[in-house]
PDB file of C-alpha atoms in Angstrom:
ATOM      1  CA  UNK A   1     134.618 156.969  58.457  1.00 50.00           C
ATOM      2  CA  UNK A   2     136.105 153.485  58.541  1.00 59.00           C
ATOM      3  CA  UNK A   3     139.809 152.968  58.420  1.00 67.00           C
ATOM      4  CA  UNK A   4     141.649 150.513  56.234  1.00 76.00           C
ATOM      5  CA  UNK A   5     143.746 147.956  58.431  1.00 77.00           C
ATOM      6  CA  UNK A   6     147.291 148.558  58.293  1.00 82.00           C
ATOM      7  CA  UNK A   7     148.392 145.222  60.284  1.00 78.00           C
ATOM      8  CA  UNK A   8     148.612 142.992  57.007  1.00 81.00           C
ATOM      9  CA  UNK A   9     151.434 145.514  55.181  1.00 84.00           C
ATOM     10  CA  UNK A  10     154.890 144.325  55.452  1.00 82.00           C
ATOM     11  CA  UNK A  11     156.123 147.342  57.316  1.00 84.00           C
ATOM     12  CA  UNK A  12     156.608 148.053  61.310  1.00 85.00           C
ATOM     13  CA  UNK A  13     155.645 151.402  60.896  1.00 84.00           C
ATOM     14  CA  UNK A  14     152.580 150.649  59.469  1.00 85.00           C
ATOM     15  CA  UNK A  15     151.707 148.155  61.822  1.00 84.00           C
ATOM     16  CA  UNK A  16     152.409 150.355  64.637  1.00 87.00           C
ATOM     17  CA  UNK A  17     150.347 153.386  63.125  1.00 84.00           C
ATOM     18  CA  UNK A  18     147.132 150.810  62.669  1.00 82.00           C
ATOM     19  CA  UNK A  19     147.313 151.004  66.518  1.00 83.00           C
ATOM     20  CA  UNK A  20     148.916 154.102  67.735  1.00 80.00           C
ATOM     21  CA  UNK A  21     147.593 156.063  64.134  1.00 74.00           C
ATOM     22  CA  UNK A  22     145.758 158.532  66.027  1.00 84.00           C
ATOM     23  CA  UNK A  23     146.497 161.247  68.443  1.00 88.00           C
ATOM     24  CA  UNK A  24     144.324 160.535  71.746  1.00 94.00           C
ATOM     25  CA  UNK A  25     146.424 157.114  71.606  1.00 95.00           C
ATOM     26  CA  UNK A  26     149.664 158.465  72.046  1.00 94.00           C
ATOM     27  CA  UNK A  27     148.091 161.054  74.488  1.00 96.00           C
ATOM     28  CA  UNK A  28     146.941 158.282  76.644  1.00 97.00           C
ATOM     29  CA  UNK A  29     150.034 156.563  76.805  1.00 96.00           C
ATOM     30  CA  UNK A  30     151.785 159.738  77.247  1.00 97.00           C
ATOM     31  CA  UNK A  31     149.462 160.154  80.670  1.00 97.00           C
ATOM     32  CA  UNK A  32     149.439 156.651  81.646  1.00 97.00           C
ATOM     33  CA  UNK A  33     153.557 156.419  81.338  1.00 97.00           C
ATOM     34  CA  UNK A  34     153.716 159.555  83.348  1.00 97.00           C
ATOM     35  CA  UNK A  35     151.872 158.658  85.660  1.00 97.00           C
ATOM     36  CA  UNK A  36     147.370 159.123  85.227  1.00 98.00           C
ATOM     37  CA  UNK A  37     146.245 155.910  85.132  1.00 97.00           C
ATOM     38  CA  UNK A  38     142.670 156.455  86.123  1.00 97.00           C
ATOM     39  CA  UNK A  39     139.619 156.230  83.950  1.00 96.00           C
ATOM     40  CA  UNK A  40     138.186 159.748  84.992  1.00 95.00           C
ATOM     41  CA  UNK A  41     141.638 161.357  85.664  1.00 97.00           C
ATOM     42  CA  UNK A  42     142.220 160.251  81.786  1.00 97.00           C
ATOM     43  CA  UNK A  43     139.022 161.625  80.693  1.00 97.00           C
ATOM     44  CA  UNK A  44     139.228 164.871  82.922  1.00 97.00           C
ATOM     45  CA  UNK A  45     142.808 165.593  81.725  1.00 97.00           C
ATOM     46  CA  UNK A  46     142.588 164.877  77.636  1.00 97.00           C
ATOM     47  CA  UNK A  47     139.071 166.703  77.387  1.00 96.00           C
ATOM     48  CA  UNK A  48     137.808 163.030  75.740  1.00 94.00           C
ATOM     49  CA  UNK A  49     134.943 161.672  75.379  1.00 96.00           C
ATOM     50  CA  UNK A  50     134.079 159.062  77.938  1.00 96.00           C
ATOM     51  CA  UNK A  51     133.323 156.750  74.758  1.00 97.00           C
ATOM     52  CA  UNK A  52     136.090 157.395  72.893  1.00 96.00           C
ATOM     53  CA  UNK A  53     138.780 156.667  75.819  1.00 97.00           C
ATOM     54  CA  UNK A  54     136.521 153.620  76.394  1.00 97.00           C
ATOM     55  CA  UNK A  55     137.556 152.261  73.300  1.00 96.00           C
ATOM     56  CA  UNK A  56     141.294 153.437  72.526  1.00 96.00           C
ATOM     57  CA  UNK A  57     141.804 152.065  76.151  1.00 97.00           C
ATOM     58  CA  UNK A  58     140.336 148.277  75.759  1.00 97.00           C
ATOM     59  CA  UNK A  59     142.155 147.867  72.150  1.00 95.00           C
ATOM     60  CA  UNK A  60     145.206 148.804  74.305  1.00 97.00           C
ATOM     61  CA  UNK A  61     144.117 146.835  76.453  1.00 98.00           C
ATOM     62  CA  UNK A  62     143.562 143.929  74.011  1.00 97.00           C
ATOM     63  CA  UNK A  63     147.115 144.809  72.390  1.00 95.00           C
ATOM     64  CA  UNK A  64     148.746 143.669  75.394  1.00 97.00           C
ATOM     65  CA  UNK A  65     149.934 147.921  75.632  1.00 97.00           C
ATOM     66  CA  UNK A  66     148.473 148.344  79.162  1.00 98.00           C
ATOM     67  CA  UNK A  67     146.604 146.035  82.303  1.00 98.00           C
ATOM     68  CA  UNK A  68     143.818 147.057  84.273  1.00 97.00           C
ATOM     69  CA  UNK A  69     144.542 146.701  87.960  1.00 96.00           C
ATOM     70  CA  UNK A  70     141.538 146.634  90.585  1.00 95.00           C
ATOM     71  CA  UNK A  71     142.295 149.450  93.033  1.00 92.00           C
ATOM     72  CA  UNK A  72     139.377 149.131  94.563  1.00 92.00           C
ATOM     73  CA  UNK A  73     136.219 146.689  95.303  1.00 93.00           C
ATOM     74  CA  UNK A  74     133.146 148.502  95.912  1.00 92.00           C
ATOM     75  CA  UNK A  75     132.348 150.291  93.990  1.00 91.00           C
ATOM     76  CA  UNK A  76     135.002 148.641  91.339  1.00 90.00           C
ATOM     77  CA  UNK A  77     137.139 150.478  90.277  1.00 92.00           C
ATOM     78  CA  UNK A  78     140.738 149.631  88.027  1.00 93.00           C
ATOM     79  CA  UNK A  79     143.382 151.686  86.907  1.00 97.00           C
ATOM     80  CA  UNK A  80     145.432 151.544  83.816  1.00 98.00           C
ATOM     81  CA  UNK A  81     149.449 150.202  83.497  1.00 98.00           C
ATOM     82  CA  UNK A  82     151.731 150.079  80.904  1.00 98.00           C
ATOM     83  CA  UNK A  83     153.019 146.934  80.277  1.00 98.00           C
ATOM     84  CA  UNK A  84     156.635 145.918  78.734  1.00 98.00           C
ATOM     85  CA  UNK A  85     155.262 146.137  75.584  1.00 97.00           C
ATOM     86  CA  UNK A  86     153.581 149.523  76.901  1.00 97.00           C
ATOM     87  CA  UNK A  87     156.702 151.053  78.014  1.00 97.00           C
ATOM     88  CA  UNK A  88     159.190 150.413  75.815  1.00 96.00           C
ATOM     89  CA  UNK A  89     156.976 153.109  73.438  1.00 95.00           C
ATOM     90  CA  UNK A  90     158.437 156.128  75.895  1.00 96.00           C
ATOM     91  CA  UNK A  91     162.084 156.375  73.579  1.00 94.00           C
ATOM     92  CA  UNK A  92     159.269 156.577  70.531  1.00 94.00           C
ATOM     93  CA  UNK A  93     157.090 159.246  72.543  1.00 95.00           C
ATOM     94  CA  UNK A  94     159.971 161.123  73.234  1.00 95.00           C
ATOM     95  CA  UNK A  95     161.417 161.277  70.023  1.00 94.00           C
ATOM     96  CA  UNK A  96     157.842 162.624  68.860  1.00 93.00           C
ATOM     97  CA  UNK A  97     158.293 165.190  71.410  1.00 95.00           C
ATOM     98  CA  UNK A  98     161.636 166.587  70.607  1.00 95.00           C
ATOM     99  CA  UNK A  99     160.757 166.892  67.121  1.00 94.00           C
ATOM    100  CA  UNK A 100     157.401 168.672  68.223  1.00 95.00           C
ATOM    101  CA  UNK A 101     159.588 170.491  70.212  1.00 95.00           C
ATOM    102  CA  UNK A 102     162.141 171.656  67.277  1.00 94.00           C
ATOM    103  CA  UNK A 103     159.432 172.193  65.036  1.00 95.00           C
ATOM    104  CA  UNK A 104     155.890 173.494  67.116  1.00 95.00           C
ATOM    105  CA  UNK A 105     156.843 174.664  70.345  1.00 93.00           C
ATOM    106  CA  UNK A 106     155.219 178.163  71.267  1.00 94.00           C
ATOM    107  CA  UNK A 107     158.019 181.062  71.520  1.00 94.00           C
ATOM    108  CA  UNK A 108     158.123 180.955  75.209  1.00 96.00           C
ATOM    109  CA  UNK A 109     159.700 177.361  74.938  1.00 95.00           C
ATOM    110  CA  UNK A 110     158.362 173.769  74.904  1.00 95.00           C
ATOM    111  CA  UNK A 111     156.184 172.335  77.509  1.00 95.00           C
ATOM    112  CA  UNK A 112     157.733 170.102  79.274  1.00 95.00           C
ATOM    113  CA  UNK A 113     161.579 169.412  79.779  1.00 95.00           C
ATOM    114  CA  UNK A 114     163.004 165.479  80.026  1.00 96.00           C
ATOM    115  CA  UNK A 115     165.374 165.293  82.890  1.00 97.00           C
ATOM    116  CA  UNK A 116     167.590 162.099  82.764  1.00 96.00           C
ATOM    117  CA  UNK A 117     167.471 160.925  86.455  1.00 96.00           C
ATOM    118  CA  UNK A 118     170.825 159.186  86.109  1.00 96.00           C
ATOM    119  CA  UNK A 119     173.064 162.197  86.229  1.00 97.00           C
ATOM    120  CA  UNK A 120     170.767 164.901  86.923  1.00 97.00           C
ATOM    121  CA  UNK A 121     170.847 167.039  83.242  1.00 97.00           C
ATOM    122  CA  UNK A 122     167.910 167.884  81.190  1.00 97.00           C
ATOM    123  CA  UNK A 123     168.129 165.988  77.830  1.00 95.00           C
ATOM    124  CA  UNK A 124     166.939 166.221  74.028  1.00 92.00           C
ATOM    125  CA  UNK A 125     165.836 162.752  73.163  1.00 91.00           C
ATOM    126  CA  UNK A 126     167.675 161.242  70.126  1.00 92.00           C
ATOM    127  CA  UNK A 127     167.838 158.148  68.275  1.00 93.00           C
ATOM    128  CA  UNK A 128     171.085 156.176  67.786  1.00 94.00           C
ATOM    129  CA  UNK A 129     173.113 153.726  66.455  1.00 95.00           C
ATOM    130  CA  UNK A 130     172.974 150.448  68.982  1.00 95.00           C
ATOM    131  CA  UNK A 131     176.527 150.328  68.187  1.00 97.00           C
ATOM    132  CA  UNK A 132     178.600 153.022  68.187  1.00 97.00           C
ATOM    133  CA  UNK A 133     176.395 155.470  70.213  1.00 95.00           C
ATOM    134  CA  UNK A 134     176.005 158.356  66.971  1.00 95.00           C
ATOM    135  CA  UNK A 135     172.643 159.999  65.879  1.00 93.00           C
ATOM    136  CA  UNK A 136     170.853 158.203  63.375  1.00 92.00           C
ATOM    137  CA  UNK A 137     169.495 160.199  60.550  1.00 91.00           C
ATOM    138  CA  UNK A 138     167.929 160.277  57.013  1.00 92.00           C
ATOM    139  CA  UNK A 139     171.083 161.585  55.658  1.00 95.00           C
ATOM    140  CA  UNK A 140     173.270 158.099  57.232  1.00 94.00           C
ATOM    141  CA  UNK A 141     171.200 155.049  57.350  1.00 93.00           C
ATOM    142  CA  UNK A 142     170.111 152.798  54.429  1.00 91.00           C
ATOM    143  CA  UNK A 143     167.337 150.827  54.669  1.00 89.00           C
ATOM    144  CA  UNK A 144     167.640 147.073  53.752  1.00 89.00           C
ATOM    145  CA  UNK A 145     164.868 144.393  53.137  1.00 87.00           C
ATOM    146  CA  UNK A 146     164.632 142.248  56.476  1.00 88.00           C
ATOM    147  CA  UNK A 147     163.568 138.449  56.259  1.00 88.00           C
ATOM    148  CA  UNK A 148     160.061 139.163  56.875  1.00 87.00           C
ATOM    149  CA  UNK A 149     159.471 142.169  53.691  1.00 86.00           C
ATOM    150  CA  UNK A 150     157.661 141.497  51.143  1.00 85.00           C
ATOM    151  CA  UNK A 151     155.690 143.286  48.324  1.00 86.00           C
ATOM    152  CA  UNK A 152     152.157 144.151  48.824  1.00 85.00           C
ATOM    153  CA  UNK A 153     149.916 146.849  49.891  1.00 84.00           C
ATOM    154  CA  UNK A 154     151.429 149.229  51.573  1.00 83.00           C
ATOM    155  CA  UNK A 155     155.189 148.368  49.852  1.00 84.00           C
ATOM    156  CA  UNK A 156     154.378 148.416  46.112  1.00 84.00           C
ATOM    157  CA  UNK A 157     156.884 150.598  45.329  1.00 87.00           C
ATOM    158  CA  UNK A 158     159.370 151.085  48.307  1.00 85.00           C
ATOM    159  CA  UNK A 159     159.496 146.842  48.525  1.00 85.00           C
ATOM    160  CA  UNK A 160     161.422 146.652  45.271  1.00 87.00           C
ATOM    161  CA  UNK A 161     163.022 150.067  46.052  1.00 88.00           C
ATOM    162  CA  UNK A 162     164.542 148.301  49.248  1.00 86.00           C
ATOM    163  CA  UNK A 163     165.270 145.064  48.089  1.00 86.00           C
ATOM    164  CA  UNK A 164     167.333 146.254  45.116  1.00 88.00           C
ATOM    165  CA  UNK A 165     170.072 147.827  47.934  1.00 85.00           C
ATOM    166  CA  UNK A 166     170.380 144.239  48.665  1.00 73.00           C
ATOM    167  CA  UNK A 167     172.223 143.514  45.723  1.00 60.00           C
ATOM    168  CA  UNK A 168     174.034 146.830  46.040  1.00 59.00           C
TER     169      UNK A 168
END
């Protein structure tokens, strides 16, 4: 089934999801920021398709998400790194993961636990405000149209929706 490209809708989330819209994406960044960077390490640990990985891995690749590094010559062989870009989508990862967390995690508890290696205490990931340090939610942020929204696919509705707040 072919996808329609989200990259032309005037939305960041949307832009995001038309690369990271699918779930082996996030898995391999999950694995590559903790640490499997290898081809058949990838393959052998998400139970994917050789094919598959092939390809979410070269359009991350081609995103500017993660390098290849040559490990070694002969045979050749390169591992996988996150770049900038690639790493600074861990605080969205594991905001993903303490909702799964809230909302999916078996009785016996979640997973895996996030230990903040500056003073030593497992944490729950949470988003906040850049400025005075409080959780942001649904309930206490407003969205408002930035310089670069516009109306279109994608924002037919919430565009106008948005931009009205701006004469609120």
């Amino acid at each position: 089934m072919t996808r329609t490209p989200l990259s032309g809708v005037a939305c960041s989330i949307a832009r995001a999801t038309d690369l990271f819209g699918d779930a082996w994406t996030a898995l391999i960044m999950r694995d590559v920021l903790l640490g499997v960077r290898r081809f058949d390490e990838l393959a052998h640990d998400l139970g994917l398709s050789r094919k598959v990985l092939a390809a979410r891995l070269a359009r991350l690749v081609e995103e500017g998400v993660l390098t290849r590094e040559r490990y070694q010559d002969s045979p050749p062989r390169e591992e996988y790194r996150a770049t900038e870009k690639g790493r600074e989508l861990y605080p969205v990862l594991l905001a993903l993961m303490a909702w799964g967390d809230k909302w999916y995690a078996e009785p016996a508890g979640p997973p895996a636990l996030v230990r903040h290696d500056t003073c030593g205490h497992t944490t729950t990931p949470v988003v906040a405000c850049d400025s005075c340090g409080a959780p942001l939610t649904v309930a206490d942020t407003t969205q408002l149209p930035g310089p670069g929204g516009r109306v279109g696919p994608g924002t037919r509705v919430l565009g106008p929706l948005i931009a009205a707040r701006q004469e609120e």
